PDB file of C-alpha atoms in Angstrom:
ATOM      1  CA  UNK A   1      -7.629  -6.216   4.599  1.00 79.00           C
ATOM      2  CA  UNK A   2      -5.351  -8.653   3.414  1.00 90.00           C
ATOM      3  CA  UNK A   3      -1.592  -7.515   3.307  1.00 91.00           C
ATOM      4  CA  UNK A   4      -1.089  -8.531  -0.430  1.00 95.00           C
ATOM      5  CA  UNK A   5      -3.950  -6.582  -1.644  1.00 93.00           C
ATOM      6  CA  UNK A   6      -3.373  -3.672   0.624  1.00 92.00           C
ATOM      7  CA  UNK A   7       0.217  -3.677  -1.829  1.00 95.00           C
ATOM      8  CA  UNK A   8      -2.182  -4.085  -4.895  1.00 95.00           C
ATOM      9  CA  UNK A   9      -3.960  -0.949  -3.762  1.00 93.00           C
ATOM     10  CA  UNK A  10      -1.035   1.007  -3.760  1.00 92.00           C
ATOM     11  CA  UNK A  11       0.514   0.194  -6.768  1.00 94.00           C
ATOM     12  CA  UNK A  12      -2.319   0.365  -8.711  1.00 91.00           C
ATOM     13  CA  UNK A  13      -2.704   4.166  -7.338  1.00 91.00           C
ATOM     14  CA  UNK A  14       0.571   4.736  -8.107  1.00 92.00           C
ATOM     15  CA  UNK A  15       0.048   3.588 -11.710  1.00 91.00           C
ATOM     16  CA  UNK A  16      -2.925   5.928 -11.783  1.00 88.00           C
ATOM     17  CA  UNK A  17      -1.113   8.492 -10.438  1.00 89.00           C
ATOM     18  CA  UNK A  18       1.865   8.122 -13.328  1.00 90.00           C
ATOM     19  CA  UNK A  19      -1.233   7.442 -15.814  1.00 88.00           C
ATOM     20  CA  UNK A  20      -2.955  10.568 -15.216  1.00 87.00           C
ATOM     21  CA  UNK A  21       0.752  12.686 -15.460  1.00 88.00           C
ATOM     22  CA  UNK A  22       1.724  10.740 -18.401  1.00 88.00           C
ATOM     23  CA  UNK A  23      -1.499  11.023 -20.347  1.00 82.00           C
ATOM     24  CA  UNK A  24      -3.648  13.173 -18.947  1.00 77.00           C
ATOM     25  CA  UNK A  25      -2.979  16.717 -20.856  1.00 79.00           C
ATOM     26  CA  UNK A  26      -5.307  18.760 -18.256  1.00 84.00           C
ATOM     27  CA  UNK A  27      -3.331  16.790 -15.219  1.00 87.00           C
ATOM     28  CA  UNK A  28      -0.107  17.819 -16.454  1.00 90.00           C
ATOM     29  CA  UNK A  29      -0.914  21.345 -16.975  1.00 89.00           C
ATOM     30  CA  UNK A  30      -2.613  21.805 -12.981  1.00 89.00           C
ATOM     31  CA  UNK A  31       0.129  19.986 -11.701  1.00 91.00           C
ATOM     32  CA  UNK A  32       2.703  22.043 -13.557  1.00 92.00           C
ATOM     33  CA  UNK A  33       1.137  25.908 -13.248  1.00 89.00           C
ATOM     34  CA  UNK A  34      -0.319  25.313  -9.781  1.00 88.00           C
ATOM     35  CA  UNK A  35       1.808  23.105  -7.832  1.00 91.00           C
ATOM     36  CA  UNK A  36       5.427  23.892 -10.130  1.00 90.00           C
ATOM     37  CA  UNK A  37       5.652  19.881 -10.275  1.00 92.00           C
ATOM     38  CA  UNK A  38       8.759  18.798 -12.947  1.00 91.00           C
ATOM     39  CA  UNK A  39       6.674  16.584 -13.902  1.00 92.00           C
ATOM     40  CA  UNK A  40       8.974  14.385 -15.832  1.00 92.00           C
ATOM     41  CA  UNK A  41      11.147  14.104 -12.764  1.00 92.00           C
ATOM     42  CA  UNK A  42       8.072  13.176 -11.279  1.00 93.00           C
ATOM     43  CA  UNK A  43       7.454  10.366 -13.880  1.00 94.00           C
ATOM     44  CA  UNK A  44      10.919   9.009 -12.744  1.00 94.00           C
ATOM     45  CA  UNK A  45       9.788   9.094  -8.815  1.00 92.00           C
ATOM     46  CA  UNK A  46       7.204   7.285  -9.735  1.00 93.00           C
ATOM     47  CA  UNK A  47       8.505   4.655 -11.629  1.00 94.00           C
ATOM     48  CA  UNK A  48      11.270   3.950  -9.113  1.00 94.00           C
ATOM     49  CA  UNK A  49       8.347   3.763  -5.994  1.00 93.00           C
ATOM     50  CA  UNK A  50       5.939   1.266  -7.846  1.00 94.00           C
ATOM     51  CA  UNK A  51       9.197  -1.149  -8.923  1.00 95.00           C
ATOM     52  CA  UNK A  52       9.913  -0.626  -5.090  1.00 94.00           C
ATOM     53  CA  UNK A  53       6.611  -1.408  -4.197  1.00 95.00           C
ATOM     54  CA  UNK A  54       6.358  -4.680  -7.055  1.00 95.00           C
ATOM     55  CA  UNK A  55       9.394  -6.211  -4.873  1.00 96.00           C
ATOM     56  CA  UNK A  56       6.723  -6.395  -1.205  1.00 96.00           C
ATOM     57  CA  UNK A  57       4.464  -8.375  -3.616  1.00 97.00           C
ATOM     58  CA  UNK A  58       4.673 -11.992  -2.869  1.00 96.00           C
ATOM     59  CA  UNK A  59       5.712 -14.459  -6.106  1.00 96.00           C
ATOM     60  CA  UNK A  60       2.265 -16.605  -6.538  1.00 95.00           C
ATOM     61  CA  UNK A  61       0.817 -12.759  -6.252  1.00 96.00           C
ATOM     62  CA  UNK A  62       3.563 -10.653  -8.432  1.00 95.00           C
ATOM     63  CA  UNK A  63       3.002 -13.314 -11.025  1.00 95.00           C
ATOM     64  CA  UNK A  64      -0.846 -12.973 -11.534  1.00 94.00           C
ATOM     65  CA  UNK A  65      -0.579  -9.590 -11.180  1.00 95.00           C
ATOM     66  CA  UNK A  66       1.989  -9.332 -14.314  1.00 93.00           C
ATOM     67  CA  UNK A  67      -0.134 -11.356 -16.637  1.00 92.00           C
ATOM     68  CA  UNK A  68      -3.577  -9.249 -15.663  1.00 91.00           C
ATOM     69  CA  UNK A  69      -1.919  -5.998 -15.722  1.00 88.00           C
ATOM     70  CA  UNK A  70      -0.076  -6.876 -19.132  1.00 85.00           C
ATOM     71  CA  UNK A  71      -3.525  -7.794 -20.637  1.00 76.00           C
ATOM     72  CA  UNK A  72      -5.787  -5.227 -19.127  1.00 76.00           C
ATOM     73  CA  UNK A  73      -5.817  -1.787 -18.351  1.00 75.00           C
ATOM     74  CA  UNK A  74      -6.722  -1.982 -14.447  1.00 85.00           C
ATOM     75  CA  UNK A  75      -5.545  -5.359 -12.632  1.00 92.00           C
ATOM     76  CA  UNK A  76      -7.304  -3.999  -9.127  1.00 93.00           C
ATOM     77  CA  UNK A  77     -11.033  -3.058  -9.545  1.00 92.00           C
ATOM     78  CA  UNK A  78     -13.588  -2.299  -6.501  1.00 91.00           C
ATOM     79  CA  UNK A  79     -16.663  -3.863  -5.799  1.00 92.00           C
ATOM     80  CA  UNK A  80     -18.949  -1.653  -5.370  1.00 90.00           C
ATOM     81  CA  UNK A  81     -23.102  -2.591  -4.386  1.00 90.00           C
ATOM     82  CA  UNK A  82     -21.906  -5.833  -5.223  1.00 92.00           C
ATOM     83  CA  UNK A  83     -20.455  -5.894  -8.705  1.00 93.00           C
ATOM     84  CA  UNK A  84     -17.034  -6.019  -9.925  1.00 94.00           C
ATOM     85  CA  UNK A  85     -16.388  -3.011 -11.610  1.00 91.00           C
ATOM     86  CA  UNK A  86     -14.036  -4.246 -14.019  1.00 91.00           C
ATOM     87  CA  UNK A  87     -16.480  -6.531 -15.732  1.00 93.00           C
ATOM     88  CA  UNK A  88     -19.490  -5.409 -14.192  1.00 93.00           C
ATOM     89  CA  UNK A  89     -20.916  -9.054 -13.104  1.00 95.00           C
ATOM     90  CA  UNK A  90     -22.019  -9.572  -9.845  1.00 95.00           C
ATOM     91  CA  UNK A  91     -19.735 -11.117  -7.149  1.00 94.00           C
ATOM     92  CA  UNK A  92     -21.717 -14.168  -5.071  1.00 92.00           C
ATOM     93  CA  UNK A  93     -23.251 -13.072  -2.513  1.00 91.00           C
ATOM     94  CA  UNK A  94     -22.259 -15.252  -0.053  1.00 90.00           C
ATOM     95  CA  UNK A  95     -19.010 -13.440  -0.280  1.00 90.00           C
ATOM     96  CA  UNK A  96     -19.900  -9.828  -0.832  1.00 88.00           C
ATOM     97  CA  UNK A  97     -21.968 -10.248   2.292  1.00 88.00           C
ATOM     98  CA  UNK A  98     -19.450 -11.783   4.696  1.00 90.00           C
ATOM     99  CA  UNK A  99     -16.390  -9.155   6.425  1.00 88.00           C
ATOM    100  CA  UNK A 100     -14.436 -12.304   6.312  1.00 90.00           C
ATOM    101  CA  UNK A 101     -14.513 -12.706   2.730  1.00 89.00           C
ATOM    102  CA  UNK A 102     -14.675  -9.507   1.670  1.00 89.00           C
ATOM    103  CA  UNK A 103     -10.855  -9.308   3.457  1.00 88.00           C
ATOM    104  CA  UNK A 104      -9.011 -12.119   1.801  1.00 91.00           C
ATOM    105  CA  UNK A 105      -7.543 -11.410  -1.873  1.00 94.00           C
ATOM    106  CA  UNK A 106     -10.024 -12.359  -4.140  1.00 93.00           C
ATOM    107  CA  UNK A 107      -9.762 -12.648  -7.938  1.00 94.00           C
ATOM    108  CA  UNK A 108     -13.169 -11.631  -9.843  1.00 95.00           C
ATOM    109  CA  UNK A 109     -14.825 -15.107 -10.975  1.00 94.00           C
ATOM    110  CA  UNK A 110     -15.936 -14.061 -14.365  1.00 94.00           C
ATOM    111  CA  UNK A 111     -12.641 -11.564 -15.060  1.00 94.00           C
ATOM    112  CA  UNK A 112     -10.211 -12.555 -13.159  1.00 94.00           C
ATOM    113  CA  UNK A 113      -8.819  -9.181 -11.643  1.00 95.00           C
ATOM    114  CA  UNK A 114      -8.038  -8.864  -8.225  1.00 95.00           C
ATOM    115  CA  UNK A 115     -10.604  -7.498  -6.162  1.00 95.00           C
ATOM    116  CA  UNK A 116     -11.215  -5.045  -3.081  1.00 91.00           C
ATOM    117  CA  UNK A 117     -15.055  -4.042  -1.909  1.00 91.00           C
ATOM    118  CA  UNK A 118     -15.868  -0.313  -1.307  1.00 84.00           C
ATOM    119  CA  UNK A 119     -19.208   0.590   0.027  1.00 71.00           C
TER     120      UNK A 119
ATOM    121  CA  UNK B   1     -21.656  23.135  -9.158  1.00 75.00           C
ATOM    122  CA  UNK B   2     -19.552  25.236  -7.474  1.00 82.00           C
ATOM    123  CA  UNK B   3     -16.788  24.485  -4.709  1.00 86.00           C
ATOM    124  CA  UNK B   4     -19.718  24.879  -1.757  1.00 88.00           C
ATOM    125  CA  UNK B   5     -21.630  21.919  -3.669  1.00 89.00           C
ATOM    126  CA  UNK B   6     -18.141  19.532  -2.723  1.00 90.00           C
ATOM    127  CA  UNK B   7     -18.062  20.056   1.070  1.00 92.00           C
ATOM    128  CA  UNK B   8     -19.816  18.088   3.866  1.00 93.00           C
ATOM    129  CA  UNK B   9     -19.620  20.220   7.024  1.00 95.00           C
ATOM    130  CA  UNK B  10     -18.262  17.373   8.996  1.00 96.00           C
ATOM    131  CA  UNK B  11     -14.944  17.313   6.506  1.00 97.00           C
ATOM    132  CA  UNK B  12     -14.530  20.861   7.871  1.00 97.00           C
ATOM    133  CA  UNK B  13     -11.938  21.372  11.057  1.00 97.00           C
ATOM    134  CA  UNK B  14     -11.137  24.689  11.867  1.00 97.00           C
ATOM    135  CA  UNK B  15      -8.582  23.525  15.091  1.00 96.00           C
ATOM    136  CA  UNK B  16      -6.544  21.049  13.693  1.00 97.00           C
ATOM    137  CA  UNK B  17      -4.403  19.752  16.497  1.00 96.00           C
ATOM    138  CA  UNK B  18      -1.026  18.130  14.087  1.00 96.00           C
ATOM    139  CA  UNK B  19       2.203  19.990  14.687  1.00 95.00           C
ATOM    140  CA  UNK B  20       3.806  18.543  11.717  1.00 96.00           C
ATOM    141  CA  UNK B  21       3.230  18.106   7.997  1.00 96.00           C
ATOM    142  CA  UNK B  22       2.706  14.249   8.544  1.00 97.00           C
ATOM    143  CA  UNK B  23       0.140  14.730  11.345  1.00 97.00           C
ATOM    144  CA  UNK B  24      -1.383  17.302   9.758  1.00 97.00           C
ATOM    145  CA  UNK B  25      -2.121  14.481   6.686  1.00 97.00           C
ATOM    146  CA  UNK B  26      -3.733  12.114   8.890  1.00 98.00           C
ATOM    147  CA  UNK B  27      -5.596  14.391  10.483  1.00 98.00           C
ATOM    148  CA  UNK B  28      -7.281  16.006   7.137  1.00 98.00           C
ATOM    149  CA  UNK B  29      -7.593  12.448   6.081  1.00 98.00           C
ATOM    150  CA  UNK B  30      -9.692  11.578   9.244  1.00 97.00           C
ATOM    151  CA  UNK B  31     -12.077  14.101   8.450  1.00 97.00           C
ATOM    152  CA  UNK B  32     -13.253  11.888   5.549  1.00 96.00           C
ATOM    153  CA  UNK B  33     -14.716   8.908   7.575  1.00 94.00           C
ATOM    154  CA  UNK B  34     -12.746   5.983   5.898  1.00 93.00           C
ATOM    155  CA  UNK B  35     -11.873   2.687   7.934  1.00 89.00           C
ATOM    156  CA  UNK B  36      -8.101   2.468   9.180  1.00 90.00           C
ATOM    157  CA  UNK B  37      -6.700   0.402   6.128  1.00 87.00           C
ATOM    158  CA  UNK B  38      -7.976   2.886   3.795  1.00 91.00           C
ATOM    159  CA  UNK B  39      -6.529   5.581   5.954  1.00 95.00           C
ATOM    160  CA  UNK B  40      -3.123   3.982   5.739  1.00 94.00           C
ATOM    161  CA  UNK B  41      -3.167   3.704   1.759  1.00 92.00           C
ATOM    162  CA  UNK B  42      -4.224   7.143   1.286  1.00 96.00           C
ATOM    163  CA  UNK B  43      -1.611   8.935   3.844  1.00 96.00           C
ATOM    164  CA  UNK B  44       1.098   6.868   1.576  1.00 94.00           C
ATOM    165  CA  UNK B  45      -0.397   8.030  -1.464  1.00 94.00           C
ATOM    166  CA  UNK B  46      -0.533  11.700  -0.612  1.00 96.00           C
ATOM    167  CA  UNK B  47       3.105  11.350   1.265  1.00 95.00           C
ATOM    168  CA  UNK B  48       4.190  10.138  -1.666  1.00 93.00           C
ATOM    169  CA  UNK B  49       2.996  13.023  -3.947  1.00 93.00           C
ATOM    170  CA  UNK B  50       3.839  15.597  -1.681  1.00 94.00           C
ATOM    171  CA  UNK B  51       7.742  13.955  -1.706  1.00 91.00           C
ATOM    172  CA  UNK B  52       7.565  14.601  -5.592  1.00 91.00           C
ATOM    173  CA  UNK B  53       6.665  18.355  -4.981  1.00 92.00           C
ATOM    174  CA  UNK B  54       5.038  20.239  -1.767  1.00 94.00           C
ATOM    175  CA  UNK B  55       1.259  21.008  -2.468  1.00 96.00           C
ATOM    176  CA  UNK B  56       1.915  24.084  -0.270  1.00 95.00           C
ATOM    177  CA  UNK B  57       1.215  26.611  -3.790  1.00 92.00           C
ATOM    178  CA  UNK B  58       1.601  29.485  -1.252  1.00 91.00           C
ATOM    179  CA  UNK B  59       0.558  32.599   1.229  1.00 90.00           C
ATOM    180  CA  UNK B  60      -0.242  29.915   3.729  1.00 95.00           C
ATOM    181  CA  UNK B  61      -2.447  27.589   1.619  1.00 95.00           C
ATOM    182  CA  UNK B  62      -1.726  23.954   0.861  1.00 96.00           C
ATOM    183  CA  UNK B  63      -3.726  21.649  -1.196  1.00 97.00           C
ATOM    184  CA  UNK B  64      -2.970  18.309  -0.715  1.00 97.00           C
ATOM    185  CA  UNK B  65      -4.550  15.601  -3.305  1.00 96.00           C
ATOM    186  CA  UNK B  66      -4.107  12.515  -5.447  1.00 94.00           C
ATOM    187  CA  UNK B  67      -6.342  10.055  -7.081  1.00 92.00           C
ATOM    188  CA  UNK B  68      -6.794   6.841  -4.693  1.00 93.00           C
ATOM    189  CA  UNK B  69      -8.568   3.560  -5.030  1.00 90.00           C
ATOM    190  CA  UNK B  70      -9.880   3.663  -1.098  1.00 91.00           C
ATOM    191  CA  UNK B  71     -12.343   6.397  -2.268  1.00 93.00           C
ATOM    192  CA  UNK B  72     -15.452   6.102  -4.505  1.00 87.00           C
ATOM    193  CA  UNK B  73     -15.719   9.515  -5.081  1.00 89.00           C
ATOM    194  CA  UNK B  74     -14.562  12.814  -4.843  1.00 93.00           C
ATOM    195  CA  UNK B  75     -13.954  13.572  -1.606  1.00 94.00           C
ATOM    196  CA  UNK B  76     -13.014  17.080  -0.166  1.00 96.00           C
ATOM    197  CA  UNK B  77     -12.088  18.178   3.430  1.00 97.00           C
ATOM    198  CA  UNK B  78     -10.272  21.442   5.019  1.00 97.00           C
ATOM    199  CA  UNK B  79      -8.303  22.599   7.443  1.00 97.00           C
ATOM    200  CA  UNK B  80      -7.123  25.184   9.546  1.00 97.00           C
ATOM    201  CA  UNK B  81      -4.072  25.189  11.960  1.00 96.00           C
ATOM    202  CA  UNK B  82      -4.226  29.136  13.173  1.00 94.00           C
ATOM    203  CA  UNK B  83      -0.301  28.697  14.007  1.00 93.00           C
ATOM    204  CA  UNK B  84       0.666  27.116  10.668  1.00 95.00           C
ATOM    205  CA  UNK B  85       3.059  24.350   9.731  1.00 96.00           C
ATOM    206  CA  UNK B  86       5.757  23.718   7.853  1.00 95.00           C
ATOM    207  CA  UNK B  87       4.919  21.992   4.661  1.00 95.00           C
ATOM    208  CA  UNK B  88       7.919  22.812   2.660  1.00 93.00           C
ATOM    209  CA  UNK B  89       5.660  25.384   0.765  1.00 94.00           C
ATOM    210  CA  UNK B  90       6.766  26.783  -2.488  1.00 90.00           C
ATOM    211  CA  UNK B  91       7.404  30.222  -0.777  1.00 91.00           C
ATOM    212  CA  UNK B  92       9.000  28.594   2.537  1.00 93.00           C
ATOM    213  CA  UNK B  93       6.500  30.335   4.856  1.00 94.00           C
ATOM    214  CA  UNK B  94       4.132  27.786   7.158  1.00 96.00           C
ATOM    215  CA  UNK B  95       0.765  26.637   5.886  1.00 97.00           C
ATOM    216  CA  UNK B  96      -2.272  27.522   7.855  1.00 97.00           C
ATOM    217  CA  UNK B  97      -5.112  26.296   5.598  1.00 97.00           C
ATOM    218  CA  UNK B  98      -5.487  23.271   3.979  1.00 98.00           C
ATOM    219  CA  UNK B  99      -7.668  22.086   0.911  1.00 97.00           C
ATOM    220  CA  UNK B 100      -7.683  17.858   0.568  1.00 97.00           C
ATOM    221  CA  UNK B 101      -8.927  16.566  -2.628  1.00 96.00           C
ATOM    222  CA  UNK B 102      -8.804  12.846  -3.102  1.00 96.00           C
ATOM    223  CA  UNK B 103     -10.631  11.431  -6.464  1.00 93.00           C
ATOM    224  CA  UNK B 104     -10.963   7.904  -7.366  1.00 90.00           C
ATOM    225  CA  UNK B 105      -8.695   7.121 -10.708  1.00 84.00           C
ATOM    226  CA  UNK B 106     -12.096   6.506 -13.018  1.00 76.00           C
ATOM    227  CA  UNK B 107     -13.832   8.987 -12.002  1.00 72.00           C
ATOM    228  CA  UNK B 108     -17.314   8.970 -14.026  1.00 71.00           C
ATOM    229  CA  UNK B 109     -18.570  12.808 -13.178  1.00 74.00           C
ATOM    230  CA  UNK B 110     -14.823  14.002 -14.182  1.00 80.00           C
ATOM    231  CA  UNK B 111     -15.098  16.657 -11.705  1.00 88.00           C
ATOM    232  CA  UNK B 112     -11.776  16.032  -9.889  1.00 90.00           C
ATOM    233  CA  UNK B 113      -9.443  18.682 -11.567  1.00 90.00           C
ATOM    234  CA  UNK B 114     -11.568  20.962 -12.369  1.00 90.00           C
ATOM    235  CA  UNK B 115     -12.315  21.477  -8.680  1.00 91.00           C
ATOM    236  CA  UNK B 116      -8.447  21.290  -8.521  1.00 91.00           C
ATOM    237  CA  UNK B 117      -8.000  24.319 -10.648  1.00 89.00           C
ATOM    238  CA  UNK B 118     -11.291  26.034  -8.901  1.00 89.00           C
ATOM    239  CA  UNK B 119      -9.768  25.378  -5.537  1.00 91.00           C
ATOM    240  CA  UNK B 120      -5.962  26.397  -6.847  1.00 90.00           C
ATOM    241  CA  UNK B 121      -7.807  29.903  -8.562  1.00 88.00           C
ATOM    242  CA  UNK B 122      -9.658  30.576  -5.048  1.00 88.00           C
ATOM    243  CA  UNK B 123      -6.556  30.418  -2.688  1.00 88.00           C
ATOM    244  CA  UNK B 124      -4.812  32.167  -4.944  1.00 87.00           C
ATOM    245  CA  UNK B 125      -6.990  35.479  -4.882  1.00 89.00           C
ATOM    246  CA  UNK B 126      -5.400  37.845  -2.827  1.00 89.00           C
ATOM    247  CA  UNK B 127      -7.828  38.130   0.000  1.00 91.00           C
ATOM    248  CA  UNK B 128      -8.269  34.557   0.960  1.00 92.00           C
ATOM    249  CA  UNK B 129      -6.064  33.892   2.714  1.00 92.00           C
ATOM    250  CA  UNK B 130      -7.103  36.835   5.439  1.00 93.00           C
ATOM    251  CA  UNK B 131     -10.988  35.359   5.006  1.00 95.00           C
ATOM    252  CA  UNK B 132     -10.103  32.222   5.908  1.00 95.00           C
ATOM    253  CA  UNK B 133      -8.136  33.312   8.849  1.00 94.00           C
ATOM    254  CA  UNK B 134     -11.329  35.079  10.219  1.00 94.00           C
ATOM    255  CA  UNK B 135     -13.710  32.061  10.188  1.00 95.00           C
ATOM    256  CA  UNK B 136     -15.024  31.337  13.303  1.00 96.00           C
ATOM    257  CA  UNK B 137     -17.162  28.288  12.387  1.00 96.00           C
ATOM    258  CA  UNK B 138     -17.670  25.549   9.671  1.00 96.00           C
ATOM    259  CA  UNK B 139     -20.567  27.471   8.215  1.00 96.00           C
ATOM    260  CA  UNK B 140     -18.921  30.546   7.886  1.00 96.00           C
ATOM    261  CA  UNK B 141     -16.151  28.250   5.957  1.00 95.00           C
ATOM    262  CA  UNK B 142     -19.069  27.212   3.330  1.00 95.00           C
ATOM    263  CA  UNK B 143     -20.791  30.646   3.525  1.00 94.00           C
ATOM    264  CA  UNK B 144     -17.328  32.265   2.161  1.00 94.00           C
ATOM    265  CA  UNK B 145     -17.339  29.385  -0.716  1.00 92.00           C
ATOM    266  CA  UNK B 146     -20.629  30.650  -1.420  1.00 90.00           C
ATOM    267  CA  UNK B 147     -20.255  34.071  -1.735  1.00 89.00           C
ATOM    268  CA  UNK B 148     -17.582  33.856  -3.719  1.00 84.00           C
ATOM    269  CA  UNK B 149     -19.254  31.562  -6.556  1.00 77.00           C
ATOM    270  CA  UNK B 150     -16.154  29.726  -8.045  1.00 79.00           C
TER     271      UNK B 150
END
């Protein structure tokens, strides 16, 4: 897997993570009553790890990423049976099918968001 | 479904082998089959988590979990280290048994907290944690989720 998108990966679950804190009323309330989490303090962790994280990205990358992830809701999307599950087209098969391809960071054709496969 | 309905067999390890809370991670996240990358992004996720507030909820039990990319669904393993580690555990004492829940962030069947909560209300009844000392074998790990029907 590419370095760069191997960063991608992790801020985007970071961002989830925060997401489903921030937002999610049923996340808040496990994470609090089960597991004690200050979850506003955790808010705060969070924030500081994915700017810490942003700074590994590399410019040509950080910049892309900005202007998808200021647009859309998820910049990093799997591929999963062959479709890009942001935009639900179909990725060519000429790269879904090779290991090689499948590695490198990848923007979706038709969306533009970056890319990893899952099968 | 209940809790049985979430567990392969295979993500069930009754010996783990880590000493520490870190090895003990890896080795939970082994039991789910994913290539190495996908290893390494998911032991940073949960380290990560666990630095904003130990999983370990108590009486031995631990249930490590976070929402990852790397998986494309929910995905549950456990563990048991008969000598316990130190997880930094709300009440300080080691953890013996493990729970690992790892969901991806869209998840269309929803089903990834409320198997949190199930799995947070089962370690938390009172004679759990001496059942799950007493397993001798995977099956009787999914026979015990069975009988008790959470």
């Amino acid at each position: 897997m590419d370095a760069q998108l191997e960063i991608l990966l992790q801020i985007q679950d970071l961002k989830g993570q925060r997401r489903g804190l921030e937002e999610g009323r049923s996340e808040r309330q496990v994470e609090e009553e089960a597991f004690n989490l200050r979850v506003d303090e955790a808010l705060t962790g969070l924030d500081e790890k994915i700017d810490q994280v942003m700074e590994e990205l590399d410019p040509g990358v950080r910049r892309r990423y900005d202007r998808l992830a200021g647009g859309i809701d998820r910049a990093v999307v799997p591929v999963i049976n062959g479709v890009c599950y942001g935009c639900f087209v179909s990725v060519a098969t000429s790269v879904a099918s090779d290991p090689a391809e499948r590695a490198k960071l990848r923007n979706c054709d038709h969306c533009g968001r970056f890319l990893y496969f899952l099968d | 479904m209940i809790l049985r309905d979430f567990f392969d067999i295979e993500a069930v390890k009754l010996d783990l082998e880590g000493e520490t809370k870190d090895e003990v991670l890896k080795e939970l996240i082994g039991l789910l089959g994913l290539d190495d990358k996908s290893e390494g992004i998911l032991f940073k996720m949960l380290k990560r988590r666990e630095n904003l507030g130990s999983t370990g909820i108590g009486n031995g039990i631990a249930i490590p979990h976070c929402r990852s990319l790397v998986v494309n669904r929910l995905r549950l393993a456990f563990g048991r280290k008969p000598d316990g580690v130190d997880f930094k555990a709300i009440d300080d004492r080691p953890v013996r048994d493990f729970f690992l829940i790892v969901a991806p962030p869209l998840e269309v069947s929803n089903q990834y907290l409320p198997v949190l909560g199930k799995i947070a209300q089962f370690a938390k009844e009172p004679d759990v944690p001496e059942q799950l000392g007493q397993l001798e074998t995977p099956e009787d790990f999914l026979a015990l989720l069975e009988a008790k029907s959470i």
